[in-house]
Amino acid sequence: MTIGSAGPGEVSLARALARAALAVDPGRFDAEVIAKAKICLLDFLSCAFEARNHPWSRQAIGIAREVGDGATVIGTHTLASPGDAAFANATMGHGLVREDMHAASICHHGVVIWPTLLALSERTSLSGASFLAAAIIGYEAGAQIGRALFTADLARLYRPTGLVAPLGAALAGSYALGLTEDAATSAIAIAANTSSGLNEWPRAGGSEMYFHPGFAARNAIAAIELAEAGAVASETILEGEAGLFAAFRRQPAPSEIRLFAGPQPEIMAVYNKPAPACNFAQTAAQAALRAARELGTAEDIATVAIRVPEAAARYPGCDSKGPFHNALQAKMSIPFSVAAVLARGALEEENYADVGDLRILRLVERTDLQSDPGLTAAFPANQGAEVLVGLRGGKTIHQRLDNVIAATPEEIRVRFRQAACDVIGDKRARHLEELVDDCTSLPDSRVIAARCRLEPTEQRLRPAS
């Protein structure tokens, strides 16, 4: 029994979540939900493969402790402890700032859940059906807790992914491993004690943001393994006097947090980013791309008005007009993202390759970012944006999108194939995609992680650049 129990006849929030999750039948999810989970997994792997040579990825890989029979560090020959592999893989998956997004909880759940489950799958045999069901549960729990916990003010200070994703991943892993209700409750409670991630990096220019999901995944595994070993934790960790809601939101927790109570599982509200930039920059950049197609030349631009939901305008770094010391600051900035699209006529990774590009910076100075009441009211169900480009001749180009346009499954598959082929070769990349597509019929899901690994000879032939 976990300590700090709720009152007589009451069930704590953590226990209620554990009880509901452990009762889930893997066969309850329909084909659409299973397909979404598979696409989210491919998208995560795509990001990890593509970002593996970025500095923060190399740093995370470099501190992974190699063990003889460990878990795969994606795109390398390294087998590491489950926690270290999860840390490295989550950091790589976050390395492009293109990870999947759940707007209502302002959180990137997949970049924590998938590294956790991949590492656990190589430690303990998990069927493919259980592997996917566990992921769907993890998205659901993290999203529901995040919906209840986060406000725009809280998200300005603390990184939502660091605060709630460890809990969702801990519950996902508890389900996958078949933990008891007591152990799963303790795993959630221990994970809640690791909630962290401060939002100073957009202002200071630090790179610690990339490591937030890494810490979350490593901590989720530690919480699960401690609970397996018999560790007990405060059952009232969510609603208690010094629990998660009291500590961070400074308000009482809701009376209940229910899993799968809505018309669709929360994973269906997750969208896959089309561009490698902050969630809140996506829609405005897409509207700017439409405006760019009406432009003769960016030199004709006199003013740029950008209207977004209040949550977007207030999120750390999103209103920045510089100076930009690195690509991450530019990827967080809505003015920079819009200006880069207008200057280059494209929405792609290359927009952030030169944060000192004078064509872009001159346009950044002409931008005016505003929160719009109508867009604010529609958020988070819709994440709209409006861009008004005033030209020197007096004409205004007006483009509005009521919601972000997510990357399609086919677009995700195309970028997965390209990224995976570049690292593990065409044949193995095709096999990996087939394994994900056939996941529900796999007797042992560890083959997915194993297919992401390089042989030692391949590592030498594909040096880091």
JSON list of C-alpha atoms in Angstrom, two decimals, residues 15-132:
[
{"chain": "A", "resi": 15, "resn": "ARG", "atom": "CA", "xyz": [-4.64, 5.28, -7.39]},
{"chain": "A", "resi": 16, "resn": "ALA", "atom": "CA", "xyz": [-7.72, 6.01, -9.50]},
{"chain": "A", "resi": 17, "resn": "LEU", "atom": "CA", "xyz": [-5.48, 6.65, -12.52]},
{"chain": "A", "resi": 18, "resn": "ALA", "atom": "CA", "xyz": [-3.48, 3.48, -11.88]},
{"chain": "A", "resi": 19, "resn": "ARG", "atom": "CA", "xyz": [-6.63, 1.40, -11.39]},
{"chain": "A", "resi": 20, "resn": "ALA", "atom": "CA", "xyz": [-8.24, 2.70, -14.58]},
{"chain": "A", "resi": 21, "resn": "ALA", "atom": "CA", "xyz": [-5.08, 2.25, -16.63]},
{"chain": "A", "resi": 22, "resn": "LEU", "atom": "CA", "xyz": [-4.34, -1.28, -15.49]},
{"chain": "A", "resi": 23, "resn": "ALA", "atom": "CA", "xyz": [-7.90, -2.32, -16.39]},
{"chain": "A", "resi": 24, "resn": "VAL", "atom": "CA", "xyz": [-7.52, -1.25, -20.03]},
{"chain": "A", "resi": 25, "resn": "ASP", "atom": "CA", "xyz": [-7.97, -4.04, -22.57]},
{"chain": "A", "resi": 26, "resn": "PRO", "atom": "CA", "xyz": [-5.46, -3.60, -25.45]},
{"chain": "A", "resi": 27, "resn": "GLY", "atom": "CA", "xyz": [-8.26, -4.58, -27.82]},
{"chain": "A", "resi": 28, "resn": "ARG", "atom": "CA", "xyz": [-10.48, -1.66, -26.81]},
{"chain": "A", "resi": 29, "resn": "PHE", "atom": "CA", "xyz": [-8.82, 0.82, -29.19]},
{"chain": "A", "resi": 30, "resn": "ASP", "atom": "CA", "xyz": [-10.20, 1.07, -32.69]},
{"chain": "A", "resi": 31, "resn": "ALA", "atom": "CA", "xyz": [-8.14, 1.05, -35.87]},
{"chain": "A", "resi": 32, "resn": "GLU", "atom": "CA", "xyz": [-7.99, 4.85, -36.11]},
{"chain": "A", "resi": 33, "resn": "VAL", "atom": "CA", "xyz": [-6.48, 5.19, -32.64]},
{"chain": "A", "resi": 34, "resn": "ILE", "atom": "CA", "xyz": [-3.95, 2.41, -33.26]},
{"chain": "A", "resi": 35, "resn": "ALA", "atom": "CA", "xyz": [-2.98, 4.01, -36.58]},
{"chain": "A", "resi": 36, "resn": "LYS", "atom": "CA", "xyz": [-2.44, 7.34, -34.82]},
{"chain": "A", "resi": 37, "resn": "ALA", "atom": "CA", "xyz": [-0.14, 5.72, -32.26]},
{"chain": "A", "resi": 38, "resn": "LYS", "atom": "CA", "xyz": [1.92, 4.11, -35.03]},
{"chain": "A", "resi": 39, "resn": "ILE", "atom": "CA", "xyz": [2.27, 7.44, -36.86]},
{"chain": "A", "resi": 40, "resn": "CYS", "atom": "CA", "xyz": [3.36, 9.13, -33.64]},
{"chain": "A", "resi": 41, "resn": "LEU", "atom": "CA", "xyz": [6.00, 6.44, -33.14]},
{"chain": "A", "resi": 42, "resn": "LEU", "atom": "CA", "xyz": [7.30, 6.86, -36.70]},
{"chain": "A", "resi": 43, "resn": "ASP", "atom": "CA", "xyz": [7.38, 10.62, -36.22]},
{"chain": "A", "resi": 44, "resn": "PHE", "atom": "CA", "xyz": [9.37, 10.28, -33.00]},
{"chain": "A", "resi": 45, "resn": "LEU", "atom": "CA", "xyz": [11.86, 7.93, -34.69]},
{"chain": "A", "resi": 46, "resn": "SER", "atom": "CA", "xyz": [12.14, 10.29, -37.65]},
{"chain": "A", "resi": 47, "resn": "CYS", "atom": "CA", "xyz": [13.10, 13.18, -35.36]},
{"chain": "A", "resi": 48, "resn": "ALA", "atom": "CA", "xyz": [15.60, 11.05, -33.41]},
{"chain": "A", "resi": 49, "resn": "PHE", "atom": "CA", "xyz": [17.34, 9.79, -36.54]},
{"chain": "A", "resi": 50, "resn": "GLU", "atom": "CA", "xyz": [17.49, 13.25, -38.10]},
{"chain": "A", "resi": 51, "resn": "ALA", "atom": "CA", "xyz": [18.77, 15.00, -34.95]},
{"chain": "A", "resi": 52, "resn": "ARG", "atom": "CA", "xyz": [21.34, 12.40, -33.84]},
{"chain": "A", "resi": 53, "resn": "ASN", "atom": "CA", "xyz": [24.35, 14.50, -34.90]},
{"chain": "A", "resi": 54, "resn": "HIS", "atom": "CA", "xyz": [23.19, 17.76, -33.34]},
{"chain": "A", "resi": 55, "resn": "PRO", "atom": "CA", "xyz": [25.42, 18.91, -30.44]},
{"chain": "A", "resi": 56, "resn": "TRP", "atom": "CA", "xyz": [22.84, 18.21, -27.73]},
{"chain": "A", "resi": 57, "resn": "SER", "atom": "CA", "xyz": [22.23, 14.75, -29.16]},
{"chain": "A", "resi": 58, "resn": "ARG", "atom": "CA", "xyz": [25.95, 13.94, -29.20]},
{"chain": "A", "resi": 59, "resn": "GLN", "atom": "CA", "xyz": [26.21, 15.21, -25.62]},
{"chain": "A", "resi": 60, "resn": "ALA", "atom": "CA", "xyz": [23.36, 12.98, -24.44]},
{"chain": "A", "resi": 61, "resn": "ILE", "atom": "CA", "xyz": [24.76, 9.97, -26.32]},
{"chain": "A", "resi": 62, "resn": "GLY", "atom": "CA", "xyz": [28.20, 10.68, -24.90]},
{"chain": "A", "resi": 63, "resn": "ILE", "atom": "CA", "xyz": [27.11, 10.31, -21.28]},
{"chain": "A", "resi": 64, "resn": "ALA", "atom": "CA", "xyz": [25.19, 7.07, -21.83]},
{"chain": "A", "resi": 65, "resn": "ARG", "atom": "CA", "xyz": [26.82, 4.25, -19.86]},
{"chain": "A", "resi": 66, "resn": "GLU", "atom": "CA", "xyz": [27.32, 1.22, -22.09]},
{"chain": "A", "resi": 67, "resn": "VAL", "atom": "CA", "xyz": [26.26, -2.17, -20.76]},
{"chain": "A", "resi": 68, "resn": "GLY", "atom": "CA", "xyz": [26.51, -5.55, -22.38]},
{"chain": "A", "resi": 69, "resn": "ASP", "atom": "CA", "xyz": [22.82, -6.36, -22.55]},
{"chain": "A", "resi": 70, "resn": "GLY", "atom": "CA", "xyz": [21.19, -2.95, -22.44]},
{"chain": "A", "resi": 71, "resn": "ALA", "atom": "CA", "xyz": [18.79, -0.79, -24.40]},
{"chain": "A", "resi": 72, "resn": "THR", "atom": "CA", "xyz": [19.39, 0.71, -27.83]},
{"chain": "A", "resi": 73, "resn": "VAL", "atom": "CA", "xyz": [20.52, 4.29, -28.29]},
{"chain": "A", "resi": 74, "resn": "ILE", "atom": "CA", "xyz": [18.88, 5.12, -31.62]},
{"chain": "A", "resi": 75, "resn": "GLY", "atom": "CA", "xyz": [21.17, 5.45, -34.61]},
{"chain": "A", "resi": 76, "resn": "THR", "atom": "CA", "xyz": [24.25, 4.17, -32.76]},
{"chain": "A", "resi": 77, "resn": "HIS", "atom": "CA", "xyz": [25.76, 0.81, -31.83]},
{"chain": "A", "resi": 78, "resn": "THR", "atom": "CA", "xyz": [25.48, 1.70, -28.14]},
{"chain": "A", "resi": 79, "resn": "LEU", "atom": "CA", "xyz": [23.59, -0.47, -25.67]},
{"chain": "A", "resi": 80, "resn": "ALA", "atom": "CA", "xyz": [23.07, 1.47, -22.46]},
{"chain": "A", "resi": 81, "resn": "SER", "atom": "CA", "xyz": [21.19, 1.15, -19.20]},
{"chain": "A", "resi": 82, "resn": "PRO", "atom": "CA", "xyz": [17.44, 1.69, -19.81]},
{"chain": "A", "resi": 83, "resn": "GLY", "atom": "CA", "xyz": [17.51, 5.08, -18.10]},
{"chain": "A", "resi": 84, "resn": "ASP", "atom": "CA", "xyz": [20.51, 6.32, -20.08]},
{"chain": "A", "resi": 85, "resn": "ALA", "atom": "CA", "xyz": [19.11, 5.03, -23.38]},
{"chain": "A", "resi": 86, "resn": "ALA", "atom": "CA", "xyz": [15.78, 6.73, -22.67]},
{"chain": "A", "resi": 87, "resn": "PHE", "atom": "CA", "xyz": [17.59, 9.96, -21.80]},
{"chain": "A", "resi": 88, "resn": "ALA", "atom": "CA", "xyz": [19.59, 9.97, -25.05]},
{"chain": "A", "resi": 89, "resn": "ASN", "atom": "CA", "xyz": [16.66, 8.93, -27.24]},
{"chain": "A", "resi": 90, "resn": "ALA", "atom": "CA", "xyz": [14.31, 11.52, -25.75]},
{"chain": "A", "resi": 91, "resn": "THR", "atom": "CA", "xyz": [16.92, 14.24, -26.23]},
{"chain": "A", "resi": 92, "resn": "MET", "atom": "CA", "xyz": [17.39, 13.22, -29.86]},
{"chain": "A", "resi": 93, "resn": "GLY", "atom": "CA", "xyz": [13.64, 13.06, -30.41]},
{"chain": "A", "resi": 94, "resn": "HIS", "atom": "CA", "xyz": [13.38, 16.64, -29.17]},
{"chain": "A", "resi": 95, "resn": "GLY", "atom": "CA", "xyz": [16.44, 17.80, -31.08]},
{"chain": "A", "resi": 96, "resn": "LEU", "atom": "CA", "xyz": [14.64, 19.31, -34.07]},
{"chain": "A", "resi": 97, "resn": "VAL", "atom": "CA", "xyz": [11.83, 20.95, -32.06]},
{"chain": "A", "resi": 98, "resn": "ARG", "atom": "CA", "xyz": [9.49, 18.98, -34.36]},
{"chain": "A", "resi": 99, "resn": "GLU", "atom": "CA", "xyz": [8.08, 16.49, -31.84]},
{"chain": "A", "resi": 100, "resn": "ASP", "atom": "CA", "xyz": [4.34, 15.82, -31.60]},
{"chain": "A", "resi": 101, "resn": "MET", "atom": "CA", "xyz": [2.18, 18.22, -29.59]},
{"chain": "A", "resi": 102, "resn": "HIS", "atom": "CA", "xyz": [-0.91, 18.13, -27.39]},
{"chain": "A", "resi": 103, "resn": "ALA", "atom": "CA", "xyz": [-2.11, 21.73, -27.30]},
{"chain": "A", "resi": 104, "resn": "ALA", "atom": "CA", "xyz": [-4.54, 21.54, -24.37]},
{"chain": "A", "resi": 105, "resn": "SER", "atom": "CA", "xyz": [-1.82, 20.36, -21.99]},
{"chain": "A", "resi": 106, "resn": "ILE", "atom": "CA", "xyz": [0.88, 22.43, -23.78]},
{"chain": "A", "resi": 107, "resn": "CYS", "atom": "CA", "xyz": [2.96, 19.27, -23.72]},
{"chain": "A", "resi": 108, "resn": "HIS", "atom": "CA", "xyz": [5.08, 16.96, -25.87]},
{"chain": "A", "resi": 109, "resn": "HIS", "atom": "CA", "xyz": [4.08, 13.57, -24.47]},
{"chain": "A", "resi": 110, "resn": "GLY", "atom": "CA", "xyz": [5.41, 11.29, -27.20]},
{"chain": "A", "resi": 111, "resn": "VAL", "atom": "CA", "xyz": [9.01, 12.39, -26.88]},
{"chain": "A", "resi": 112, "resn": "VAL", "atom": "CA", "xyz": [8.95, 10.99, -23.31]},
{"chain": "A", "resi": 113, "resn": "ILE", "atom": "CA", "xyz": [6.60, 8.03, -23.69]},
{"chain": "A", "resi": 114, "resn": "TRP", "atom": "CA", "xyz": [8.26, 6.37, -26.69]},
{"chain": "A", "resi": 115, "resn": "PRO", "atom": "CA", "xyz": [11.83, 6.43, -25.30]},
{"chain": "A", "resi": 116, "resn": "THR", "atom": "CA", "xyz": [10.53, 5.03, -22.00]},
{"chain": "A", "resi": 117, "resn": "LEU", "atom": "CA", "xyz": [8.65, 2.16, -23.64]},
{"chain": "A", "resi": 118, "resn": "LEU", "atom": "CA", "xyz": [11.38, 1.38, -26.16]},
{"chain": "A", "resi": 119, "resn": "ALA", "atom": "CA", "xyz": [13.92, 1.02, -23.35]},
{"chain": "A", "resi": 120, "resn": "LEU", "atom": "CA", "xyz": [11.58, -1.11, -21.25]},
{"chain": "A", "resi": 121, "resn": "SER", "atom": "CA", "xyz": [10.75, -3.32, -24.24]},
{"chain": "A", "resi": 122, "resn": "GLU", "atom": "CA", "xyz": [14.38, -4.40, -24.43]},
{"chain": "A", "resi": 123, "resn": "ARG", "atom": "CA", "xyz": [14.45, -5.19, -20.73]},
{"chain": "A", "resi": 124, "resn": "THR", "atom": "CA", "xyz": [11.17, -7.12, -20.52]},
{"chain": "A", "resi": 125, "resn": "SER", "atom": "CA", "xyz": [9.33, -8.92, -23.31]},
{"chain": "A", "resi": 126, "resn": "LEU", "atom": "CA", "xyz": [6.27, -6.87, -24.32]},
{"chain": "A", "resi": 127, "resn": "SER", "atom": "CA", "xyz": [3.81, -7.81, -27.03]},
{"chain": "A", "resi": 128, "resn": "GLY", "atom": "CA", "xyz": [3.34, -5.20, -29.72]},
{"chain": "A", "resi": 129, "resn": "ALA", "atom": "CA", "xyz": [-0.32, -4.81, -28.74]},
{"chain": "A", "resi": 130, "resn": "SER", "atom": "CA", "xyz": [0.63, -4.07, -25.11]},
{"chain": "A", "resi": 131, "resn": "PHE", "atom": "CA", "xyz": [3.39, -1.72, -26.26]},
{"chain": "A", "resi": 132, "resn": "LEU", "atom": "CA", "xyz": [0.96, 0.42, -28.28]}
]
